[in-house]
Structure formats: C-alpha cells, structure tokens
Amino acid sequence: MKFSDLALPLDVQAAVKAQGYVKPTPIQTLVIPPALEGSDILGGAPTGTGKTAAFLLPVLARLNMKPKAPGVRALILEPTRELAQQVCADANKLCQALLKADAAGIGKYEDYSLEEEGADADADEEDFDDPYFDEHRESDPDELEAQAAEVSDHEAEAEGGEDEFEAELQQALKAADSSGRGGDEDDEDDEDDIPAIPEVDAKTFAEFMQGMEHFKAYTVIGGEGRDVQQAAVGMIAVATPGRLNEFIDKGIFDTSKVELLVIDEADRMLDMGFRDDVAAIVRATSRRYQTMLFSATLEGAGVREFAEQVLNDPFEVHLGSGQSENEKLPELLSSRAYYAANAQQKYNILAHLLRTASGKAIVFVRTKDRVNALCSFLRRNGVNAASLEGDMNITERKAALRRFKDNEVRMLVATDVAARGLDVPDVEQVYNFDLPGKADIYVHRAGRTARAGSKGTVISLVERSELNLLARIENYTGREIERRQIKNVCAAFPVEKTLPTKRESRASIGGKGGFDKRRADEKDDKKKVKERWRDKKNKGKPDFAAKRAKKAARLKASEAKAQKAQAAKAAKSAVAAKEQGA
C-alpha cells in the first residue's frame, strides 16, 4: 500500500513525500479513504501508530479546495498543551510543504476565494456550503453514479462483515512493522508515483502566497498570553478544551466557519474531566461538515457512549484496542522488572542500570517532588537530565522538551503529564521509577518507546507495596513481565502467595454449610460413651444449695464473733467497776 493508493490529491502526496513519509501506517491506510469521502470517523488505536497524519492529511486535502476562505475551518482538540503544540507543529510543516507544491504547479489548483464567488453567488448560497458539492457540480451524471456506487460499497464495508474489508485490515496489520516514516527506502514505485517538489524562487512563492497567509495552524492553549492567541490567525486551530471554551464564551473565537472537528485522545480528555467542555464545543460547531474522534482505547471512560452523541454514522477503525489486550503494547517492546526492598534501593538499581544503558530514556515518577529529587540524584551520578512536571510554566516545558529532543540531555524525568501523545524519536528505554496506579497508564508510558516498528524496553522498579499493581498490569496487557535480580544490588522477587480457589476455600471450612463431613478413614476410632440428659442437665449451672450453706456459715461465724466481743467487753467493764469500788 502506498500513499498514491489512498486517493489523496497529488499536491498532498508531494507534501507527504517532502516530510519523509514513505508508506502509510495501518491506521492511515484505513482512515484516510473514508475521511476523504466525508464520513465521520471513530478510530481506536494505541499511541505511536500515526494517528496524527491520519487526520491531518484529509483535513489539509479538504481545506486546500478553498485555500483563501477566511476563518478557522478546522478545529483539533487535544488534552494537553504539549500535545497541542506538537500537532500544531506537524500541521504547519505539512502546510508549508503543500503550499510549495501548489506554487510549483503540482496538482490541479483553483482559487476558490469568497470574494470572487460573491459576485455570482445566489442568496441561498450564503449558508454554509460544501466544497465537495461545488467541485462536482458540473460533473457527468455517469461519473457521479459511479462515485455513489463506490461510496456505497465503502459504507457496506464499514458495517463489518465484508471479506474484502477484513482482508484489507489484515494486510494493513501485517505491514505495521515496516510502515510509517522512514520505511523501506528502496520502494521504487513510491519514487515514480509521487513527484518531488521542485525549488520555487522567492519572488514566485511570495506572489503565490498573497492572500494565503492564514493557510497555517495555530494553538489556543493555557499557559500562553491571551493577547498573542487572540491576534493569531490560521485556518486550523489546535486547542485544549478549557482555554477554547473561555475564548468561545467571551466571543473571541468564531466557530461559525468550522467545517472539520477532530477530537484526539478522547479517552484521556474524558479521564481529565473535559467531557462538559468538549460537549460545549461540539454544540458550538453544530454546522460542521465532518467529525473525527480518536482514542487509544474505545472501552472504558465512556468513550463509545460519548462518540454516539458526537458522531453521525461513523466509519469505525480498531487497531490494538478493541482486539486482544496484548496488542495494546508494541510488538517489539520488551518488559522487565526489578524488586526494591525500599525507596532508596530504587535509586541504587537505577544508577546501576544507567551505567550500561545508552540512548534516550524517559523516567516516570508519580509526584513532582520525586522529579526534583531524582534529577538531583542523577546529576550527582554524572547523568544530565531534564525534568517535566505539571507546575512548570509553558516556557520551562518547551525548554525541557527542546533539550531532550535536540540530544542536549539523554534523560527526561517526568510525571504522567508526558505520558500521552509526545512524539520524541529514538527513545530506547522507559523506566517506571514508580508504577502507575492504573494499568492503562502503564500502556501509555510504554508507548513512548518502540514506536514505528523500532525496538524498545520498559523497566519497572517495584516495591513490595506495588506487587499487586504489577500483577494488575500483566492481567490488563496479557503479557508477562520478566522479573530479574542483580547480584549485590537487588534481591529476587519474594514468592507470591496464591489465593485459594473458591472450591478450596469451601473445602477448608468443611464443604457446604460449614459442616465438617470427614471421610470414613479420618473418623475417630474411639468408642463413644453414652451420656444421659439427667447426668448432664445441671452441668455448668450454679449450685444454689452450696451457696446458701456458705452464706449461713458466714453469718454464724459473724454472730459468734460478735458474741465473743460483747462478752469480753462485759468482763472488762466488771473488772473496772470492781477496782473502782475498792
């Protein structure tokens, strides 16, 4: 499968080639054709599979049909600032390449500016129009009938149950390891089918760009000045839900011209509590032509229920999530774990592993305090590391990511703010200094390595209190994590006690009802002595007669003692009287 097989316009194909893409990835192969036809898309695919290009290429193909139309015509929602900035950068690279291809005359280019259309436009056409309808308005009826049949065939495939679609899916999945940017360099067919963009002199390009300055992307995100974002212009807005809703409420952001809405990393946005914000944006863009929703998984977090409210008869694509759980992790990813008796031993294990490691690595921790402590520890051990955590301002985050991407440092210590969507090439290892509280976050962390068919390793440092988390991760991913030990550094994992099954538990308490029904050979051989009720009827009851006898004896002794004392007193008085009379 080649990009030229996906029905992309020739100028878009040239722009793709200029950006170094060789073959489409499975998600691109399955999403781009129906997206070009205008279908809503529901895509489930793990990170690192090429989702960004899967929605950017159809978006640019549509926008380039009316490149001079003003206003924001495509809106892309991302859960975090970093991911929004990255998608914006990717979009601008493709925009520049596409403009150069058009300036060089590659592909059919027509000027669809609103000013030129306005003179002949009818009053009824002032409403939101459809560029696809405009393009085919004068088409031959037979051609339109053939196109309609082709779309119907594709819709039948989308419903599932067509052998051709299943074969296409399996073929795309098998090509995953050799797909994507930097694929087979010796594919001569790609070189022949897609033209290279020739050099265009500055004057020609400047003339071509008149009225096209807004053919670009810009961000609407928190952490950047509102004045700067208000002044920005572009036909593609890449936004985080919170800041975008603020701009919409204040009347700063005009949604009336939005034709395309892309909701990326939907599961992450719902987890972060953006459901109401995204729903408000969906309502504000009700005149849109097409909606695409992508998620790492379509199960959990209410993604599918939310998609039913947003999408209209979508074309569904499932890669990884939605199939077997072990496909959530890259195929070339290896996983291992080391046991730490305490938190301090984790530092010792990490220092030992880094002595023999090479290449880029990301270390994930749970708290920002741990980020600072770990960076200080690494510097003391001669390892330069950048840090990334939630309290850093946008300038500090950009600086940290730039240092890591430009190889100024080979280690990035981060909280889970960096676990989704960041595309940093050549990350060879991911270290879980602290295991995440949820198994799906482990998958997102692991997705930072082993991208686009390359190999990668995930190393987890596990304390006793985290053993249950490790087991939960293995159950979720369907993959066993290799447990290792390092001589004189860390011991082997403790033997885990297995819980008894329900049947074993019932047997240990004597079977059903709790009665001990022992086998005949386990019964006591001693002859039982017959006990009569009359012999044991008073057993354990108080002996009132004995109590009364004891009480009577005490009273009698007390009376005798009193009489004796009285007699002694009388004798003493008599002696005293006798002495007094003498």
Coordinates of C-alpha atoms in Angstrom, one line a residue:
M1 CA 0.0 0.0 0.0
K2 CA 1.3 3.5 -1.0
F3 CA 0.1 7.0 -0.3
S4 CA -0.8 7.2 -4.0
D5 CA -3.3 4.4 -3.5
L6 CA -5.3 6.4 -0.9
A7 CA -7.0 8.9 -3.2
L8 CA -5.1 11.8 -1.8
P9 CA -4.6 14.8 -4.2
L10 CA -1.3 14.9 -5.9
D11 CA -0.1 18.1 -4.2
V12 CA -0.9 16.5 -0.8
Q13 CA 1.1 13.4 -1.8
A14 CA 4.0 15.5 -2.7
A15 CA 3.9 17.3 0.6
V16 CA 3.8 13.9 2.4
K17 CA 6.8 12.8 0.5
A18 CA 8.7 16.0 1.3
Q19 CA 8.1 15.3 5.0
G20 CA 9.8 12.0 4.8
Y21 CA 6.8 9.6 4.8
V22 CA 7.4 6.6 2.7
K23 CA 4.5 4.2 3.3
P24 CA 1.2 4.7 5.2
T25 CA 0.7 3.0 8.5
P26 CA -2.3 0.7 9.1
I27 CA -4.3 3.5 10.8
Q28 CA -3.6 5.8 7.9
T29 CA -4.5 3.2 5.3
L30 CA -7.8 2.5 6.9
V31 CA -8.8 6.1 7.9
I32 CA -7.8 8.3 5.0
P33 CA -10.1 7.0 2.2
P34 CA -13.4 7.2 4.1
A35 CA -12.2 10.6 5.7
L36 CA -11.7 12.0 2.2
E37 CA -15.2 10.9 1.3
G38 CA -16.6 13.0 4.2
S39 CA -17.5 10.1 6.6
D40 CA -17.3 10.7 10.3
I41 CA -14.5 8.6 11.8
L42 CA -14.3 6.6 15.1
G43 CA -10.8 5.4 15.5
G44 CA -9.3 3.3 18.2
A45 CA -5.5 2.8 18.0
P46 CA -2.6 2.9 20.5
T47 CA -0.1 5.6 20.6
G48 CA 2.7 5.6 18.0
T49 CA 0.6 4.3 15.1
G50 CA 0.4 7.5 13.0
K51 CA -2.9 8.9 14.1
T52 CA -1.9 12.5 13.7
A53 CA -1.2 12.2 9.9
A54 CA -4.3 10.0 9.6
F55 CA -6.5 13.0 10.3
L56 CA -4.2 15.9 9.2
L57 CA -3.9 14.7 5.6
P58 CA -7.7 14.5 4.9
V59 CA -8.1 17.9 6.7
L60 CA -5.5 19.6 4.5
A61 CA -6.9 18.0 1.4
R62 CA -10.3 19.5 2.1
L63 CA -9.1 22.9 3.2
N64 CA -6.9 23.2 0.1
M65 CA -10.0 23.1 -2.1
K66 CA -10.7 26.7 -0.9
P67 CA -7.4 27.9 0.4
K68 CA -8.3 31.6 0.6
A69 CA -11.5 31.1 2.5
P70 CA -11.1 33.1 5.8
G71 CA -11.7 32.0 9.3
V72 CA -11.0 28.9 11.3
R73 CA -12.2 26.0 9.2
A74 CA -10.7 23.0 11.1
L75 CA -10.6 22.6 14.8
I76 CA -8.4 19.9 16.5
L77 CA -8.9 19.3 20.3
E78 CA -6.0 17.8 22.3
P79 CA -5.9 17.0 26.1
T80 CA -2.6 18.7 26.9
R81 CA -0.7 21.8 25.9
E82 CA 2.4 19.8 24.9
L83 CA 0.4 17.6 22.6
A84 CA -1.4 20.6 21.1
Q85 CA 1.9 22.3 20.3
Q86 CA 3.3 19.1 18.7
V87 CA 0.2 18.6 16.5
C88 CA 0.3 22.3 15.5
A89 CA 4.0 22.0 14.5
D90 CA 3.3 18.9 12.4
A91 CA 0.4 20.6 10.7
N92 CA 2.4 23.7 9.9
K93 CA 5.2 21.5 8.3
L94 CA 2.6 19.9 6.1
C95 CA 1.0 23.2 5.3
Q96 CA 4.3 24.7 4.1
A97 CA 5.1 21.7 2.0
L98 CA 1.6 21.8 0.5
L99 CA 1.9 25.5 -0.4
K100 CA 5.3 24.9 -2.0
A101 CA 3.8 22.0 -4.0
D102 CA 0.9 24.2 -5.2
A103 CA 3.3 27.1 -6.0
A104 CA 5.3 24.7 -8.1
G105 CA 2.2 23.7 -10.1
I106 CA 1.9 20.2 -8.7
G107 CA -1.7 19.0 -8.9
K108 CA -4.7 21.0 -10.0
Y109 CA -5.0 24.2 -8.2
E110 CA -8.0 26.6 -8.4
D111 CA -8.7 29.8 -6.5
Y112 CA -11.9 29.5 -4.5
S113 CA -11.7 32.8 -2.6
L114 CA -15.0 34.0 -1.3
E115 CA -14.5 37.5 -2.9
E116 CA -14.5 36.0 -6.4
E117 CA -17.5 33.8 -5.7
G118 CA -19.5 36.6 -4.1
A119 CA -20.4 38.3 -7.4
D120 CA -22.3 35.3 -8.8
A121 CA -23.5 33.7 -5.6
D122 CA -27.2 33.4 -5.0
A123 CA -28.7 34.5 -1.8
D124 CA -29.5 30.9 -0.9
E125 CA -25.8 30.0 -1.1
E126 CA -24.8 32.4 1.7
D127 CA -25.4 29.4 4.1
F128 CA -22.6 27.0 5.0
D129 CA -21.6 25.4 1.7
D130 CA -20.0 22.1 0.8
P131 CA -16.7 22.3 -1.3
Y132 CA -17.2 18.7 -2.4
F133 CA -20.6 19.7 -3.9
D134 CA -19.0 22.7 -5.6
E135 CA -16.3 20.5 -7.1
H136 CA -18.7 18.0 -8.6
R137 CA -21.5 20.5 -9.5
E138 CA -20.8 20.2 -13.3
S139 CA -19.8 16.5 -13.2
D140 CA -21.0 14.0 -15.7
P141 CA -24.1 12.0 -14.4
D142 CA -22.5 8.7 -15.2
E143 CA -19.4 9.7 -13.2
L144 CA -21.5 10.8 -10.2
E145 CA -23.3 7.4 -10.4
A146 CA -20.0 5.5 -10.3
Q147 CA -18.8 7.6 -7.4
A148 CA -22.0 7.0 -5.5
A149 CA -21.7 3.2 -6.1
E150 CA -18.1 3.3 -4.8
V151 CA -19.2 5.2 -1.6
S152 CA -22.0 2.7 -1.1
D153 CA -19.5 -0.2 -1.3
H154 CA -17.3 1.5 1.2
E155 CA -20.2 2.1 3.6
A156 CA -21.1 -1.6 3.3
E157 CA -17.6 -2.5 4.3
A158 CA -17.8 -0.1 7.3
E159 CA -20.7 -2.0 8.7
G160 CA -18.5 -5.1 9.1
G161 CA -18.9 -8.5 7.6
E162 CA -17.3 -7.8 4.2
D163 CA -14.5 -10.2 3.3
E164 CA -12.6 -7.5 1.3
F165 CA -12.5 -5.1 4.3
E166 CA -11.3 -7.9 6.6
A167 CA -8.5 -8.8 4.1
E168 CA -7.5 -5.1 3.8
L169 CA -7.4 -4.9 7.6
Q170 CA -5.2 -8.0 7.9
Q171 CA -2.9 -6.8 5.2
A172 CA -2.5 -3.4 6.9
L173 CA -1.8 -5.0 10.3
K174 CA 0.9 -7.3 8.7
A175 CA 2.6 -4.2 7.2
A176 CA 2.8 -2.4 10.6
D177 CA 6.4 -3.3 11.3
S178 CA 7.7 -1.9 8.0
S179 CA 5.3 1.1 7.8
G180 CA 5.4 4.8 8.6
R181 CA 8.1 7.4 8.3
G182 CA 11.5 6.0 7.5
G183 CA 10.1 2.8 6.0
D184 CA 11.6 0.9 3.0
E185 CA 13.9 3.3 1.2
D186 CA 14.1 1.1 -1.9
D187 CA 10.5 1.2 -2.8
E188 CA 10.9 2.4 -6.4
D189 CA 7.1 2.6 -7.1
D190 CA 6.7 5.3 -4.5
E191 CA 9.5 7.3 -6.1
D192 CA 7.9 7.0 -9.5
D193 CA 4.3 7.7 -8.5
I194 CA 4.8 10.8 -6.3
P195 CA 6.7 13.8 -7.7
A196 CA 9.3 15.7 -5.7
I197 CA 8.6 19.4 -5.1
P198 CA 11.0 21.5 -7.2
E199 CA 12.6 24.6 -6.0
V200 CA 10.5 27.7 -6.3
D201 CA 12.2 31.2 -6.4
A202 CA 11.3 33.6 -3.6
K203 CA 9.5 36.1 -5.8
T204 CA 7.2 33.4 -7.3
F205 CA 6.4 32.0 -3.9
A206 CA 5.7 35.5 -2.4
E207 CA 3.3 36.2 -5.2
F208 CA 1.6 32.9 -4.7
M209 CA 1.3 33.5 -1.0
Q210 CA -0.7 36.7 -1.4
G211 CA -4.0 36.1 0.4
M212 CA -2.7 32.7 1.7
E213 CA -1.0 33.9 4.9
H214 CA -3.7 32.3 7.0
F215 CA -3.1 28.8 5.5
K216 CA -1.5 27.5 8.7
A217 CA -2.2 26.2 12.1
Y218 CA -2.0 28.0 15.5
T219 CA -2.7 27.0 19.1
V220 CA -5.3 28.0 21.6
I221 CA -3.9 26.7 24.9
G222 CA -3.4 27.7 28.5
G223 CA -0.1 29.0 29.7
E224 CA 0.4 31.4 26.8
G225 CA -0.7 35.0 26.6
R226 CA -4.3 35.6 25.7
D227 CA -3.4 38.7 23.6
V228 CA -1.0 36.7 21.5
Q229 CA -3.5 34.0 20.8
Q230 CA -6.3 36.4 20.0
A231 CA -4.1 38.1 17.4
A232 CA -3.1 34.8 15.8
V233 CA -4.7 33.8 12.5
G234 CA -4.9 30.5 10.8
M235 CA -7.5 28.1 9.3
I236 CA -6.5 25.3 11.6
A237 CA -6.8 25.8 15.4
V238 CA -5.3 23.2 17.7
A239 CA -6.7 23.8 21.2
T240 CA -7.2 22.4 24.6
P241 CA -10.8 22.4 25.7
G242 CA -10.5 24.7 28.7
R243 CA -8.9 27.7 27.0
L244 CA -11.0 27.3 23.9
N245 CA -14.3 27.3 25.8
E246 CA -13.1 30.5 27.6
F247 CA -12.5 32.2 24.2
I248 CA -15.8 31.0 22.8
D249 CA -17.7 32.3 25.9
K250 CA -16.0 35.7 25.6
G251 CA -16.8 35.9 21.8
I252 CA -13.1 35.8 20.9
F253 CA -13.2 32.6 18.9
D254 CA -15.6 32.4 16.0
T255 CA -16.9 28.8 15.4
S256 CA -19.3 29.7 12.6
K257 CA -16.9 28.6 9.8
V258 CA -15.7 25.4 11.4
E259 CA -16.1 22.6 8.8
L260 CA -14.0 19.9 10.4
L261 CA -13.8 18.9 14.1
V262 CA -11.1 16.4 15.3
I263 CA -11.3 15.1 18.9
D264 CA -7.9 13.4 19.6
E265 CA -7.0 11.3 22.6
A266 CA -10.7 11.3 23.6
D267 CA -10.2 8.8 26.4
R268 CA -7.6 11.0 28.0
M269 CA -9.8 14.1 27.8
L270 CA -12.7 12.3 29.4
D271 CA -10.4 11.0 32.2
M272 CA -9.2 14.5 32.8
G273 CA -12.8 15.8 33.3
F274 CA -13.2 17.6 30.0
R275 CA -16.5 15.9 29.0
D276 CA -18.7 19.0 29.5
D277 CA -16.1 21.3 27.8
V278 CA -15.9 19.1 24.8
A279 CA -19.7 18.7 24.6
A280 CA -20.0 22.5 24.7
I281 CA -17.5 22.8 21.8
V282 CA -19.4 20.2 19.8
R283 CA -22.6 22.2 20.3
A284 CA -20.8 25.4 19.2
T285 CA -19.7 23.8 16.0
S286 CA -23.0 22.3 15.0
R287 CA -22.7 23.5 11.4
R288 CA -19.6 21.4 10.8
Y289 CA -19.3 19.0 7.8
Q290 CA -17.3 16.2 9.4
T291 CA -16.2 14.9 12.8
M292 CA -13.3 12.6 13.6
L293 CA -12.8 11.1 17.1
F294 CA -9.7 9.1 18.0
S295 CA -8.9 7.3 21.2
A296 CA -6.2 4.9 22.5
T297 CA -9.0 2.6 23.6
L298 CA -12.7 2.6 22.8
E299 CA -13.5 0.7 26.0
G300 CA -13.9 2.4 29.4
A301 CA -14.1 6.1 30.3
G302 CA -17.4 6.3 28.4
V303 CA -15.7 6.9 25.1
R304 CA -18.2 4.9 23.0
E305 CA -21.2 6.4 24.6
F306 CA -19.7 9.9 24.1
A307 CA -18.9 9.1 20.4
E308 CA -22.6 8.1 19.8
Q309 CA -23.6 11.6 20.9
V310 CA -20.9 13.3 18.7
L311 CA -20.6 11.3 15.5
N312 CA -23.1 10.6 12.7
D313 CA -23.0 7.0 11.4
P314 CA -19.2 6.9 11.7
F315 CA -16.7 4.6 9.9
E316 CA -15.1 2.6 12.7
V317 CA -11.4 1.5 12.8
H318 CA -9.9 -0.6 15.6
L319 CA -6.2 -1.2 15.9
G320 CA -4.9 -2.7 19.1
S321 CA -7.6 -1.7 21.5
G322 CA -10.8 -3.4 20.7
Q323 CA -8.9 -6.6 19.8
S324 CA -6.8 -8.7 22.2
E325 CA -5.4 -6.8 25.1
N326 CA -1.8 -7.7 24.4
E327 CA -2.0 -5.7 21.2
K328 CA -2.2 -2.5 23.3
L329 CA 1.6 -2.7 23.7
P330 CA 4.0 -2.5 20.7
E331 CA 5.0 -5.9 19.4
L332 CA 8.8 -5.1 19.6
L333 CA 8.6 -4.0 23.2
S334 CA 10.3 -5.9 25.9
S335 CA 9.4 -5.6 29.6
R336 CA 11.2 -6.4 32.8
A337 CA 11.0 -5.6 36.5
Y338 CA 13.4 -5.4 39.5
Y339 CA 12.5 -5.7 43.1
A340 CA 13.4 -3.0 45.5
A341 CA 13.2 -3.5 49.3
N342 CA 12.6 0.2 49.9
A343 CA 12.6 3.5 48.0
Q344 CA 16.3 4.1 48.5
Q345 CA 17.1 0.9 46.8
K346 CA 15.3 2.1 43.7
Y347 CA 17.9 4.8 43.3
N348 CA 20.7 2.2 43.6
I349 CA 19.1 0.0 41.0
L350 CA 18.5 2.9 38.6
A351 CA 22.1 4.1 38.9
H352 CA 23.4 0.5 38.2
L353 CA 21.2 0.2 35.1
L354 CA 22.2 3.5 33.7
R355 CA 25.9 2.6 33.8
T356 CA 25.4 0.2 30.9
A357 CA 22.5 1.9 29.2
S358 CA 22.8 4.1 26.1
G359 CA 20.4 6.2 24.1
K360 CA 17.5 8.3 25.1
A361 CA 15.3 7.3 28.1
I362 CA 12.3 8.7 30.0
V363 CA 11.9 8.0 33.7
F364 CA 8.3 8.3 35.0
V365 CA 7.5 9.1 38.6
R366 CA 4.3 9.9 40.5
T367 CA 5.0 13.2 42.1
K368 CA 6.7 16.5 41.3
D369 CA 8.8 16.2 44.5
R370 CA 10.2 12.9 43.2
V371 CA 11.1 14.6 39.9
N372 CA 13.3 17.1 41.7
A373 CA 14.9 14.5 44.0
L374 CA 15.6 12.1 41.1
C375 CA 17.1 14.8 38.9
S376 CA 19.5 15.8 41.7
F377 CA 20.4 12.2 42.2
L378 CA 21.1 11.7 38.5
R379 CA 23.3 14.8 38.4
R380 CA 25.3 13.6 41.3
N381 CA 25.9 10.3 39.4
G382 CA 27.0 12.1 36.3
V383 CA 23.8 11.9 34.3
N384 CA 22.4 15.1 32.8
A385 CA 18.6 15.0 32.9
A386 CA 15.7 17.4 32.0
S387 CA 12.5 17.5 34.1
L388 CA 8.9 17.8 33.1
E389 CA 6.1 18.2 35.6
G390 CA 2.7 19.9 35.9
D391 CA 3.7 23.1 37.8
M392 CA 6.2 24.2 35.2
N393 CA 5.2 27.1 33.0
I394 CA 4.9 26.8 29.3
T395 CA 8.4 28.3 28.6
E396 CA 10.1 25.9 31.0
R397 CA 8.2 22.9 29.4
K398 CA 9.2 23.9 25.9
A399 CA 12.9 24.3 27.0
A400 CA 12.9 20.9 28.7
L401 CA 11.4 19.2 25.6
R402 CA 13.8 21.0 23.3
R403 CA 16.8 19.9 25.2
F404 CA 15.6 16.3 25.2
K405 CA 14.7 16.3 21.5
D406 CA 18.0 18.0 20.5
N407 CA 20.0 15.4 22.4
E408 CA 21.4 18.0 24.8
V409 CA 20.3 15.6 27.6
R410 CA 19.6 11.9 27.1
M411 CA 17.3 11.5 30.1
L412 CA 13.9 13.1 30.8
V413 CA 12.3 12.7 34.3
A414 CA 8.6 13.3 34.1
T415 CA 5.3 12.8 35.8
D416 CA 2.4 11.4 33.7
V417 CA 1.9 14.8 32.1
A418 CA 4.2 13.5 29.4
A419 CA 2.7 10.0 29.2
R420 CA 0.4 10.8 26.3
G421 CA 1.0 11.9 22.7
L422 CA 4.5 13.3 22.9
D423 CA 6.4 12.1 19.8
V424 CA 10.1 12.1 20.8
P425 CA 12.0 9.9 18.3
D426 CA 14.6 7.3 19.3
V427 CA 13.5 6.8 22.9
E428 CA 15.1 3.4 23.7
Q429 CA 14.1 2.9 27.3
V430 CA 11.2 3.8 29.6
Y431 CA 11.8 3.5 33.3
N432 CA 8.9 3.2 35.7
F433 CA 10.5 4.5 38.9
D434 CA 7.1 4.5 40.4
L435 CA 4.5 2.1 39.0
P436 CA 1.3 3.9 37.9
G437 CA -1.9 3.5 39.8
K438 CA -3.8 2.4 36.7
A439 CA -2.8 -0.3 34.2
D440 CA -3.8 1.8 31.2
I441 CA -1.3 4.5 32.2
Y442 CA 1.4 1.9 32.1
V443 CA 0.5 1.3 28.4
H444 CA 0.6 5.0 27.7
R445 CA 4.0 5.3 29.3
A446 CA 5.3 2.3 27.4
G447 CA 4.0 3.9 24.2
R448 CA 6.9 6.5 24.3
T449 CA 9.3 3.8 23.1
A450 CA 9.2 1.0 20.4
R451 CA 7.4 3.4 18.0
A452 CA 7.0 2.9 14.3
G453 CA 8.4 -0.6 14.3
S454 CA 11.5 0.1 16.3
K455 CA 12.6 -1.8 19.4
G456 CA 12.2 -0.5 23.0
T457 CA 12.4 -1.6 26.6
V458 CA 10.2 -0.8 29.6
I459 CA 11.9 -1.3 33.0
S460 CA 9.9 -1.2 36.2
L461 CA 11.3 -0.8 39.8
V462 CA 8.8 -2.4 42.2
E463 CA 8.5 -2.3 46.0
R464 CA 6.5 -4.8 48.0
S465 CA 3.5 -2.4 48.2
E466 CA 3.5 -2.3 44.3
L467 CA 3.4 -6.1 43.7
N468 CA -0.4 -6.0 43.3
L469 CA -0.1 -3.2 40.7
L470 CA 2.5 -5.3 38.7
A471 CA 0.1 -8.2 38.6
R472 CA -2.7 -6.0 37.6
I473 CA -0.7 -4.6 34.7
E474 CA 0.2 -8.1 33.5
N475 CA -3.5 -9.1 33.6
Y476 CA -4.5 -5.9 31.7
T477 CA -1.9 -6.2 28.9
G478 CA -2.0 -10.0 28.7
R479 CA 1.8 -10.1 28.8
E480 CA 4.1 -11.4 31.5
I481 CA 6.8 -9.0 32.8
E482 CA 10.1 -10.7 33.3
R483 CA 11.3 -10.5 36.9
R484 CA 15.1 -10.1 37.3
Q485 CA 17.6 -9.6 40.1
I486 CA 21.1 -8.0 40.2
K487 CA 23.8 -9.6 42.3
N488 CA 24.8 -7.3 45.2
V489 CA 22.3 -4.7 44.1
C490 CA 18.8 -6.1 44.5
A491 CA 17.3 -9.5 45.5
A492 CA 14.9 -11.7 43.7
F493 CA 11.2 -11.0 44.0
P494 CA 9.5 -12.5 47.0
V495 CA 7.4 -15.7 46.5
E496 CA 3.9 -14.5 46.0
K497 CA 1.2 -16.4 47.9
T498 CA -1.6 -17.6 45.7
L499 CA -5.1 -17.2 47.0
P500 CA -7.1 -20.4 47.3
T501 CA -9.8 -21.0 44.8
K502 CA -13.5 -20.9 45.9
R503 CA -13.7 -24.7 45.9
E504 CA -10.5 -24.9 48.1
S505 CA -11.8 -22.3 50.4
R506 CA -15.1 -24.2 50.9
A507 CA -13.3 -27.5 51.5
S508 CA -11.2 -25.9 54.2
I509 CA -14.3 -24.9 56.2
G510 CA -16.0 -28.3 55.7
G511 CA -17.8 -28.0 52.5
K512 CA -21.3 -26.6 52.0
G513 CA -23.0 -25.2 55.1
G514 CA -19.7 -25.3 57.1
F515 CA -20.3 -28.8 58.4
D516 CA -17.2 -31.0 58.7
K517 CA -18.1 -34.1 56.7
R518 CA -14.9 -36.1 57.0
R519 CA -14.2 -39.3 55.2
A520 CA -14.7 -42.6 57.0
D521 CA -11.0 -43.3 57.3
E522 CA -10.5 -39.9 59.0
K523 CA -13.1 -40.6 61.7
D524 CA -12.1 -41.2 65.4
D525 CA -11.9 -45.0 66.2
K526 CA -12.6 -44.5 69.9
K527 CA -16.0 -45.8 71.2
K528 CA -18.3 -43.0 72.3
V529 CA -19.6 -43.0 75.9
K530 CA -23.3 -42.6 76.0
E531 CA -24.3 -39.6 78.0
R532 CA -27.8 -39.2 79.5
W533 CA -29.6 -36.0 79.9
R534 CA -30.2 -36.4 83.6
D535 CA -26.5 -36.8 84.1
K536 CA -25.6 -33.6 82.5
K537 CA -28.7 -31.4 82.9
N538 CA -27.1 -29.4 85.8
K539 CA -23.7 -29.4 84.3
G540 CA -22.4 -25.8 84.1
K541 CA -25.3 -24.4 86.2
P542 CA -24.7 -22.7 89.6
D543 CA -25.1 -24.8 92.9
F544 CA -27.6 -22.6 94.9
A545 CA -27.6 -25.0 97.9
A546 CA -23.9 -24.8 98.4
K547 CA -24.1 -21.0 98.1
R548 CA -26.8 -20.9 100.8
A549 CA -24.7 -23.1 103.1
K550 CA -21.7 -20.9 102.7
K551 CA -23.7 -17.9 103.4
A552 CA -25.2 -19.4 106.6
A553 CA -21.8 -20.4 107.8
R554 CA -20.5 -16.9 107.3
L555 CA -23.5 -15.5 109.3
K556 CA -23.0 -18.0 112.1
A557 CA -19.3 -17.1 112.4
S558 CA -20.1 -13.4 112.4
E559 CA -22.6 -13.8 115.2
A560 CA -20.2 -15.9 117.2
K561 CA -17.5 -13.3 116.8
A562 CA -19.9 -10.6 117.9
Q563 CA -21.0 -12.5 121.0
K564 CA -17.4 -13.1 121.9
A565 CA -16.6 -9.4 121.6
Q566 CA -19.6 -8.5 123.7
A567 CA -18.6 -10.9 126.4
A568 CA -15.1 -9.6 126.5
K569 CA -16.4 -6.1 126.8
A570 CA -18.7 -7.0 129.7
A571 CA -15.9 -8.7 131.5
K572 CA -13.7 -5.7 131.1
S573 CA -16.5 -3.4 132.5
A574 CA -17.0 -5.7 135.5
V575 CA -13.3 -5.6 136.3
A576 CA -13.2 -1.8 136.0
A577 CA -16.2 -1.5 138.4
K578 CA -14.7 -3.8 140.9
E579 CA -11.5 -1.8 141.0
Q580 CA -13.4 1.5 141.4
G581 CA -15.4 0.1 144.4
A582 CA -12.3 -1.0 146.2

